[in-house]
mmCIF file with all atom_site columns, C-alpha atoms in Angstrom:
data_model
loop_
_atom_site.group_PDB
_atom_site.id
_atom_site.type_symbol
_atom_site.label_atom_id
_atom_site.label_alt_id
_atom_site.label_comp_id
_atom_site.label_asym_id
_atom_site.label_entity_id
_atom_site.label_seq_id
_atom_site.pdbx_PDB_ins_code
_atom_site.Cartn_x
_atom_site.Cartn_y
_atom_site.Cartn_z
_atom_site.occupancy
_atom_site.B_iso_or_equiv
_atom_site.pdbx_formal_charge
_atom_site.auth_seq_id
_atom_site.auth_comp_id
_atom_site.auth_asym_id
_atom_site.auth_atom_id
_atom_site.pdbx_PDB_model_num
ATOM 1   C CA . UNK A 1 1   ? -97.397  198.031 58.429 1.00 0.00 ? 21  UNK A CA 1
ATOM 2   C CA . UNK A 1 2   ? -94.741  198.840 61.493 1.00 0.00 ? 22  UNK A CA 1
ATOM 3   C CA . UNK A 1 3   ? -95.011  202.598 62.009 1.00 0.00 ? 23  UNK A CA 1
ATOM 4   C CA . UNK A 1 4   ? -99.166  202.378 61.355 1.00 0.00 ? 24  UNK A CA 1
ATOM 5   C CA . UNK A 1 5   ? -99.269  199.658 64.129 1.00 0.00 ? 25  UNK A CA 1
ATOM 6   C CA . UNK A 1 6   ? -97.090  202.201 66.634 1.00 0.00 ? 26  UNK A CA 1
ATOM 7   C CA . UNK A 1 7   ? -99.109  205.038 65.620 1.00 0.00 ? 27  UNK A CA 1
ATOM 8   C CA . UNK A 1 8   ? -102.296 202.935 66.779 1.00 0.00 ? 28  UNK A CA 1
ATOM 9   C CA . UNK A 1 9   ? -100.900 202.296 70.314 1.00 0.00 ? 29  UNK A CA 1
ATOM 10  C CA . UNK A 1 10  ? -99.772  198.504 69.511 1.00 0.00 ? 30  UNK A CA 1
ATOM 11  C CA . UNK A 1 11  ? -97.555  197.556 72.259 1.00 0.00 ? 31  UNK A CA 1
ATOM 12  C CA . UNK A 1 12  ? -96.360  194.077 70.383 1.00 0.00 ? 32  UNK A CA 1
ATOM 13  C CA . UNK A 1 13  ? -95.654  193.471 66.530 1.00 0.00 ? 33  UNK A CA 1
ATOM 14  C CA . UNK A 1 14  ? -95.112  189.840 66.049 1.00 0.00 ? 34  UNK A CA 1
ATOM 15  C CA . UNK A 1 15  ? -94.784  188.480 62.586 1.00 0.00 ? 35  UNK A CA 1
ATOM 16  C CA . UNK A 1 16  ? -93.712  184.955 60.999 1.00 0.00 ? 36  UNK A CA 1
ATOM 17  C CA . UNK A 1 17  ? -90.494  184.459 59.932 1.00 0.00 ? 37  UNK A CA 1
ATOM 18  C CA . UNK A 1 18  ? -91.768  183.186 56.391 1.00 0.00 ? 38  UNK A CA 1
ATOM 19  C CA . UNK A 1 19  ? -93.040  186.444 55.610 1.00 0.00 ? 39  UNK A CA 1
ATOM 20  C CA . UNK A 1 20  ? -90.027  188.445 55.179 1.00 0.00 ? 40  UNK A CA 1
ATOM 21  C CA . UNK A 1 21  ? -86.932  187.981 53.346 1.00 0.00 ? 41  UNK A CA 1
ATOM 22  C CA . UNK A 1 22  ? -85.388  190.736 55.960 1.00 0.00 ? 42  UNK A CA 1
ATOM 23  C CA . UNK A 1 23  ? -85.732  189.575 59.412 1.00 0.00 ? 43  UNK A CA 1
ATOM 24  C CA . UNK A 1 24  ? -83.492  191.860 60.801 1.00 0.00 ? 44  UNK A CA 1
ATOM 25  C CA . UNK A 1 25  ? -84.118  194.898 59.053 1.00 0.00 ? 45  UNK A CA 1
ATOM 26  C CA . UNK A 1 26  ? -88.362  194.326 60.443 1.00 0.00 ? 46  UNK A CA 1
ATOM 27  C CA . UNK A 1 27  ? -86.899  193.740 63.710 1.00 0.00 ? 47  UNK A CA 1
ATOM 28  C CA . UNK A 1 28  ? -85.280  196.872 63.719 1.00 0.00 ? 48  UNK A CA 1
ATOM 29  C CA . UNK A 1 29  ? -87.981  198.642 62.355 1.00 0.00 ? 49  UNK A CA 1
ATOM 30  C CA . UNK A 1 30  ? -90.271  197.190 64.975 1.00 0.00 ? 50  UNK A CA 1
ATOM 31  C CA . UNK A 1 31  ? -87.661  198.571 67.909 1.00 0.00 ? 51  UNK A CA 1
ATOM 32  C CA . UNK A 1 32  ? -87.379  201.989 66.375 1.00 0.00 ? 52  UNK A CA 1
ATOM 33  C CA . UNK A 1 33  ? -91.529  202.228 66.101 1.00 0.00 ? 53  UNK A CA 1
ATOM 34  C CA . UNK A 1 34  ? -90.958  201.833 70.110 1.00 0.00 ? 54  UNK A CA 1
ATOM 35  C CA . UNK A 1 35  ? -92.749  198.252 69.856 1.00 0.00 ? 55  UNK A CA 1
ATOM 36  C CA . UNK A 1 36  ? -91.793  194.305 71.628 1.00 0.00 ? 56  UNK A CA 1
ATOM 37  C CA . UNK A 1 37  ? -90.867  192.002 68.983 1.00 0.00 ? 57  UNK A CA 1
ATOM 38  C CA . UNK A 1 38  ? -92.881  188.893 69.064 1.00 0.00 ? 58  UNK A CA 1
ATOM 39  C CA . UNK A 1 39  ? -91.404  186.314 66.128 1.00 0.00 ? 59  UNK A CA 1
ATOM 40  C CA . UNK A 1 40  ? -93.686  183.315 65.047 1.00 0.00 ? 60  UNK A CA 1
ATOM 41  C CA . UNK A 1 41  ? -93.102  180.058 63.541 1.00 0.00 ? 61  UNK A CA 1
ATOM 42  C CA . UNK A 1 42  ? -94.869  177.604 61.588 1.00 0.00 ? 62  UNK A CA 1
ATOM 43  C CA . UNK A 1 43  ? -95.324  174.213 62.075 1.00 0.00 ? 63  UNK A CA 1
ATOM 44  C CA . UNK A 1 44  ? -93.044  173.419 58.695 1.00 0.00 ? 64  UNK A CA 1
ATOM 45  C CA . UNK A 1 45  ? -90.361  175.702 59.709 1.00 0.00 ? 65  UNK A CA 1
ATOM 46  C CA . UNK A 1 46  ? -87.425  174.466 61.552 1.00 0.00 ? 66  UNK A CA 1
ATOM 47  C CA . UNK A 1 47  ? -87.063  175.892 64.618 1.00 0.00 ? 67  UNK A CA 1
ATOM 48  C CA . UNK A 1 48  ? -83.058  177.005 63.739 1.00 0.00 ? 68  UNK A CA 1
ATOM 49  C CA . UNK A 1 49  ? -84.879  179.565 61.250 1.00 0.00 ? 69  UNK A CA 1
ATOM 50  C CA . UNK A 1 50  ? -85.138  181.816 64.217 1.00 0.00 ? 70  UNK A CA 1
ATOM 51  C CA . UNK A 1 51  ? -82.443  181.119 66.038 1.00 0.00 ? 71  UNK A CA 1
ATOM 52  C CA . UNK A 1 52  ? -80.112  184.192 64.673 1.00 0.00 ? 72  UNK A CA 1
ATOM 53  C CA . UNK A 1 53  ? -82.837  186.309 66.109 1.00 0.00 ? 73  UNK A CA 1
ATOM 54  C CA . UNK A 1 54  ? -84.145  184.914 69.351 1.00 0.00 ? 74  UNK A CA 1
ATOM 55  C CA . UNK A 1 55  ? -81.991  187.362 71.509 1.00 0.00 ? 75  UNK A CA 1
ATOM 56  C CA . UNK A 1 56  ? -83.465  190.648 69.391 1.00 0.00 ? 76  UNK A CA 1
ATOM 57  C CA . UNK A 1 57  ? -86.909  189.329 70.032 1.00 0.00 ? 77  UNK A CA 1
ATOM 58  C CA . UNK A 1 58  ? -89.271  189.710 73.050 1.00 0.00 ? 78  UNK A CA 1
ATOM 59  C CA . UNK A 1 59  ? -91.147  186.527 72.404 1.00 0.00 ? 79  UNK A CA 1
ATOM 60  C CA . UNK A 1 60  ? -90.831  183.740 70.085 1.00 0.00 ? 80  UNK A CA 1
ATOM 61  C CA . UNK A 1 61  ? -94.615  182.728 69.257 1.00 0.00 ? 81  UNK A CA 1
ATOM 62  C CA . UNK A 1 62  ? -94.300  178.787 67.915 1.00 0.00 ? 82  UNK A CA 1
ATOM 63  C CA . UNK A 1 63  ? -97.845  177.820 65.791 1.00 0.00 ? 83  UNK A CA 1
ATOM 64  C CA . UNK A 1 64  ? -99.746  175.005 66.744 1.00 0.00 ? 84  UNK A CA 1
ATOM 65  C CA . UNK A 1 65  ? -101.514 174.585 63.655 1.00 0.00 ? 85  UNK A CA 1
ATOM 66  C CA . UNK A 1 66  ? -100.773 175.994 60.213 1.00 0.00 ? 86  UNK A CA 1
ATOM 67  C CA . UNK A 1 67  ? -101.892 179.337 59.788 1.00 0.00 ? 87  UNK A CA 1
ATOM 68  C CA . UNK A 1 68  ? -105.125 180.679 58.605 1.00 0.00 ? 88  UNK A CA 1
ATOM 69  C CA . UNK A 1 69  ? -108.359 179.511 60.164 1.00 0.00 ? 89  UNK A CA 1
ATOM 70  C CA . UNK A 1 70  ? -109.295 178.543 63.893 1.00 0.00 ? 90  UNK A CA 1
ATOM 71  C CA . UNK A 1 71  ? -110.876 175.810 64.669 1.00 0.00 ? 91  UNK A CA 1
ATOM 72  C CA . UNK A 1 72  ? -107.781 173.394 63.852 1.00 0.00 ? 92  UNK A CA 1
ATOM 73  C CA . UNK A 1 73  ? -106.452 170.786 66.020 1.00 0.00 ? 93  UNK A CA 1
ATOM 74  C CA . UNK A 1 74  ? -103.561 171.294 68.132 1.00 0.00 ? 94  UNK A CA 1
ATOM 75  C CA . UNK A 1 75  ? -99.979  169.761 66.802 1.00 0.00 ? 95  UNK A CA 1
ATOM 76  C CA . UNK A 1 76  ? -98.447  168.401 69.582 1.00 0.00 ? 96  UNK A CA 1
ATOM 77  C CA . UNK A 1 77  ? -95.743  167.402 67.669 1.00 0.00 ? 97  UNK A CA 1
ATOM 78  C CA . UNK A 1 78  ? -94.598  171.264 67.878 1.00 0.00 ? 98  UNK A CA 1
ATOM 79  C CA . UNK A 1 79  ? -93.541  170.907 71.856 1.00 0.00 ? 99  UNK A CA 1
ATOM 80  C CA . UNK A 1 80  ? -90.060  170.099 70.895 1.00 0.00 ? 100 UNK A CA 1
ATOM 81  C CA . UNK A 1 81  ? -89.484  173.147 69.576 1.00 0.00 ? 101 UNK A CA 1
ATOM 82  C CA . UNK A 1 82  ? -91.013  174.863 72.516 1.00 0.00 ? 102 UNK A CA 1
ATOM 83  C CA . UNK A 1 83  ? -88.608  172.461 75.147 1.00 0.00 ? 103 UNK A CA 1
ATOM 84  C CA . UNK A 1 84  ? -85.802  173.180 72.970 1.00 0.00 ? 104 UNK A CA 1
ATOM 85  C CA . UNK A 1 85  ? -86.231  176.963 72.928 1.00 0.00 ? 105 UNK A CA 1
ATOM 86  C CA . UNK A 1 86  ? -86.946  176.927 76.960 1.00 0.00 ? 106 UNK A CA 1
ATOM 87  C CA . UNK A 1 87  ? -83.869  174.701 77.097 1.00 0.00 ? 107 UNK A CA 1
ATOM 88  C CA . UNK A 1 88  ? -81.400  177.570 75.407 1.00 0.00 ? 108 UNK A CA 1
ATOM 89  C CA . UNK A 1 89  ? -83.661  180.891 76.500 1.00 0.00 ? 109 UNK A CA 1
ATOM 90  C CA . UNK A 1 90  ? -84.855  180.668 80.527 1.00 0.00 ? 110 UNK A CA 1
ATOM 91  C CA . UNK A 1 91  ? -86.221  183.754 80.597 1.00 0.00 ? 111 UNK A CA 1
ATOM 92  C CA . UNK A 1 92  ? -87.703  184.637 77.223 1.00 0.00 ? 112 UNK A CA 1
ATOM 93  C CA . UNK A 1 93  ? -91.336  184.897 76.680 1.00 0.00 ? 113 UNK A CA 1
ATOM 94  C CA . UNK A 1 94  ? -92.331  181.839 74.501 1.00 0.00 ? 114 UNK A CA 1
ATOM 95  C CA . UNK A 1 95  ? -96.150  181.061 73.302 1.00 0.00 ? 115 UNK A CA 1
ATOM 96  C CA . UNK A 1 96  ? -97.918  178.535 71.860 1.00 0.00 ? 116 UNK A CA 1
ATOM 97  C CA . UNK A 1 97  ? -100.992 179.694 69.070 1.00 0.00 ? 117 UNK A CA 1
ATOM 98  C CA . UNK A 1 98  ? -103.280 177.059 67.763 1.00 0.00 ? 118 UNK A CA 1
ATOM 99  C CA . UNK A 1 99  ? -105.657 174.929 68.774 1.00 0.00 ? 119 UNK A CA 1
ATOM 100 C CA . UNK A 1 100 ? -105.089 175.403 72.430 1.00 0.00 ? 120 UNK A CA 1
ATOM 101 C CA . UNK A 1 101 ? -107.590 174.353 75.393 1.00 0.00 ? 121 UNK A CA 1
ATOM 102 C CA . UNK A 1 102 ? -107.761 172.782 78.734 1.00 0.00 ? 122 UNK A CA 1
ATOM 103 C CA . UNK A 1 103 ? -107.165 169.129 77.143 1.00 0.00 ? 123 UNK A CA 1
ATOM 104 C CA . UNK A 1 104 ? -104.312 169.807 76.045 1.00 0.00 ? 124 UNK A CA 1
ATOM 105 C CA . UNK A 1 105 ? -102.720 172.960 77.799 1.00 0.00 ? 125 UNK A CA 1
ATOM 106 C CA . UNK A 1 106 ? -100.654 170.719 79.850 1.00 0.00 ? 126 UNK A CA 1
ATOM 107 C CA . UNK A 1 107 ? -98.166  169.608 76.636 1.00 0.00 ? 127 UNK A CA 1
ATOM 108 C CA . UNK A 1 108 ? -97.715  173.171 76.095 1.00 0.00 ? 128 UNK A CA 1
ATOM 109 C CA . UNK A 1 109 ? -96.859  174.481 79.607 1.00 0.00 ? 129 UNK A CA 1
ATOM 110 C CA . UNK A 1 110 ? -94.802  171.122 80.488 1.00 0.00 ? 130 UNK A CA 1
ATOM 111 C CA . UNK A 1 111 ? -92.474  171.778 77.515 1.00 0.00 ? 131 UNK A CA 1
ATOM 112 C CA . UNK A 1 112 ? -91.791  175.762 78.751 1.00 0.00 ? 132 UNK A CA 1
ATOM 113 C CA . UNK A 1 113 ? -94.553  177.743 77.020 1.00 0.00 ? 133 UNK A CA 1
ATOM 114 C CA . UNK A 1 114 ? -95.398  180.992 79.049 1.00 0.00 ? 134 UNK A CA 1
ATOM 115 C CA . UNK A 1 115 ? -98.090  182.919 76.634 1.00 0.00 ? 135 UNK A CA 1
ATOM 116 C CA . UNK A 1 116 ? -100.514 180.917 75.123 1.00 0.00 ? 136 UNK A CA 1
ATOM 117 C CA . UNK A 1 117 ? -103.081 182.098 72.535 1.00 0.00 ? 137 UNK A CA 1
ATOM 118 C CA . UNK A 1 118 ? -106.514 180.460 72.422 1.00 0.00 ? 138 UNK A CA 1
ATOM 119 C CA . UNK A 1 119 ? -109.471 181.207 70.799 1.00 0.00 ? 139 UNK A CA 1
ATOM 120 C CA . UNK A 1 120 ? -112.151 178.677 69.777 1.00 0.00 ? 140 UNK A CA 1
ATOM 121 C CA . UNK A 1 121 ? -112.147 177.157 73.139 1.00 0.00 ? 141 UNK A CA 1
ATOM 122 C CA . UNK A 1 122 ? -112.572 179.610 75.169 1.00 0.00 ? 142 UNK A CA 1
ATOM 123 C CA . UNK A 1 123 ? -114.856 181.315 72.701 1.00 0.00 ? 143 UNK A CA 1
ATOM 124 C CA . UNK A 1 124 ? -117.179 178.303 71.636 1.00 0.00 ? 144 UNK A CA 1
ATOM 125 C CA . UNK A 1 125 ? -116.924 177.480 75.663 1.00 0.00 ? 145 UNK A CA 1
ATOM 126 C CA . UNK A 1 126 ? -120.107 177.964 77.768 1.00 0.00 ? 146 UNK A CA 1
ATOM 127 C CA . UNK A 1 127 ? -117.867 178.984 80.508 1.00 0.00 ? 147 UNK A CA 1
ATOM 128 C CA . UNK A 1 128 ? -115.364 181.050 78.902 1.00 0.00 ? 148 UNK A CA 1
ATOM 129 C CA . UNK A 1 129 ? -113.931 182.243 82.369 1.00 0.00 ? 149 UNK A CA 1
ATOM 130 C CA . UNK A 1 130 ? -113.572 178.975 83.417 1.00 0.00 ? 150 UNK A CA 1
ATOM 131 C CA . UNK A 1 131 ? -111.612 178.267 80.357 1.00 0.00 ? 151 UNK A CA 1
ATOM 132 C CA . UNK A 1 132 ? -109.306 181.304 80.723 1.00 0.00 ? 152 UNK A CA 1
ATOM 133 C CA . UNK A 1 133 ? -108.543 180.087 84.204 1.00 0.00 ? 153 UNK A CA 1
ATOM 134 C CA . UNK A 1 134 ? -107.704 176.807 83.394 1.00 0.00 ? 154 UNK A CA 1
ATOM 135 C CA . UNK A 1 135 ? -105.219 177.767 80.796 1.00 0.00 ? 155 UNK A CA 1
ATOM 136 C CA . UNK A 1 136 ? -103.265 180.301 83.374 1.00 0.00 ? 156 UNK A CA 1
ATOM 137 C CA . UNK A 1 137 ? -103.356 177.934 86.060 1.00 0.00 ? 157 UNK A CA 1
ATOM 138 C CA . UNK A 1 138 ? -101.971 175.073 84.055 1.00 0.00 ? 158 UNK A CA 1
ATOM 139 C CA . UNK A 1 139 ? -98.982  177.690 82.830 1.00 0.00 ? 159 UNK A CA 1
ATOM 140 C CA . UNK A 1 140 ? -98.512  178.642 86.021 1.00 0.00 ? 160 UNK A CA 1
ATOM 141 C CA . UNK A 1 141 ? -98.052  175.133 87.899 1.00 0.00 ? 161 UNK A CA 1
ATOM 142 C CA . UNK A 1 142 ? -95.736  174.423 85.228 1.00 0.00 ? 162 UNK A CA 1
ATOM 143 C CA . UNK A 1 143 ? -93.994  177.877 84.436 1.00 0.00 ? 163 UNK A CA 1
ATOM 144 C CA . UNK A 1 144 ? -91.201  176.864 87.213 1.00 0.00 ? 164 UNK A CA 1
ATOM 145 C CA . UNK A 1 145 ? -90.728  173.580 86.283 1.00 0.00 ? 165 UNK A CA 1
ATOM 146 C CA . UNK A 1 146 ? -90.403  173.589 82.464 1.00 0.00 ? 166 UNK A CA 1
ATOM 147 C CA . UNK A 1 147 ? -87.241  171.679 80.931 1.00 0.00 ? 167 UNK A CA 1
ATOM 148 C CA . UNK A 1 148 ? -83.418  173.339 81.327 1.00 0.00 ? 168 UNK A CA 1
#
């Protein structure tokens, strides 16, 4: 999938963890196709599953709900993993996917999330701008003072 994603102009390849028995050999893979590496997480996966390869990656991409299907509420009880990895990474790019909106966009920016990915509510919103604005805002009161 790696060098068909390049050839199509994608800029980011993130993938879960789970899904490969050979994390470092897709990272470099992903580097040699000339692409970011995004890494994601699932709820049920410890957040030291990544650690070997946090400094390879680009962005570290924690899920909010399990995989699969929008629509699903949002796990707040993932924001540890998200203040840990802001504690031990300043500067790396860290999202939040999942059940994300303006109710509860402030757990995920307070604990250090910088990209957040969010679908239903912003497309089942009747103001979907409005939405979209929201969410940066939020990040961006918070982006300076998440956890160290």
């Amino acid at each position: 999938w790696v060098q068909p994603m390049a050839d199509a102009g994608v800029q980011q390849y993130t993938f879960h963890i789970e899904a490969t028995d050979h994390p470092q050999e897709l990272i470099n893979s992903i580097k040699e196709a000339g692409m970011k590496v995004g890494i994601a997480i699932k709820p049920k996966t410890p957040v030291d599953a990544i650690l070997p390869y946090v400094d390879l990656a680009d962005m570290i991409l924690v899920m909010t709900v399990e995989p699969g299907f929008g629509g699903q509420k949002f796990m707040s009880d993932m924001m540890p993993k998200v203040a840990f990895l802001r504690s031990k990474f300043k500067t790396l790019n860290i999202g939040v996917d999942g059940g994300v909106s303006p109710s509860n966009i402030d757990q995920s920016a307070k604990a250090g999330a910088n990209m957040i990915v969010s679908g239903s509510a912003i497309i089942k919103s009747d103001d979907p701008e409005g939405v979209i604005s929201k969410l940066k805002n939020v990040v961006e009161q918070y982006i300076d003072q998440a956890p160290v």
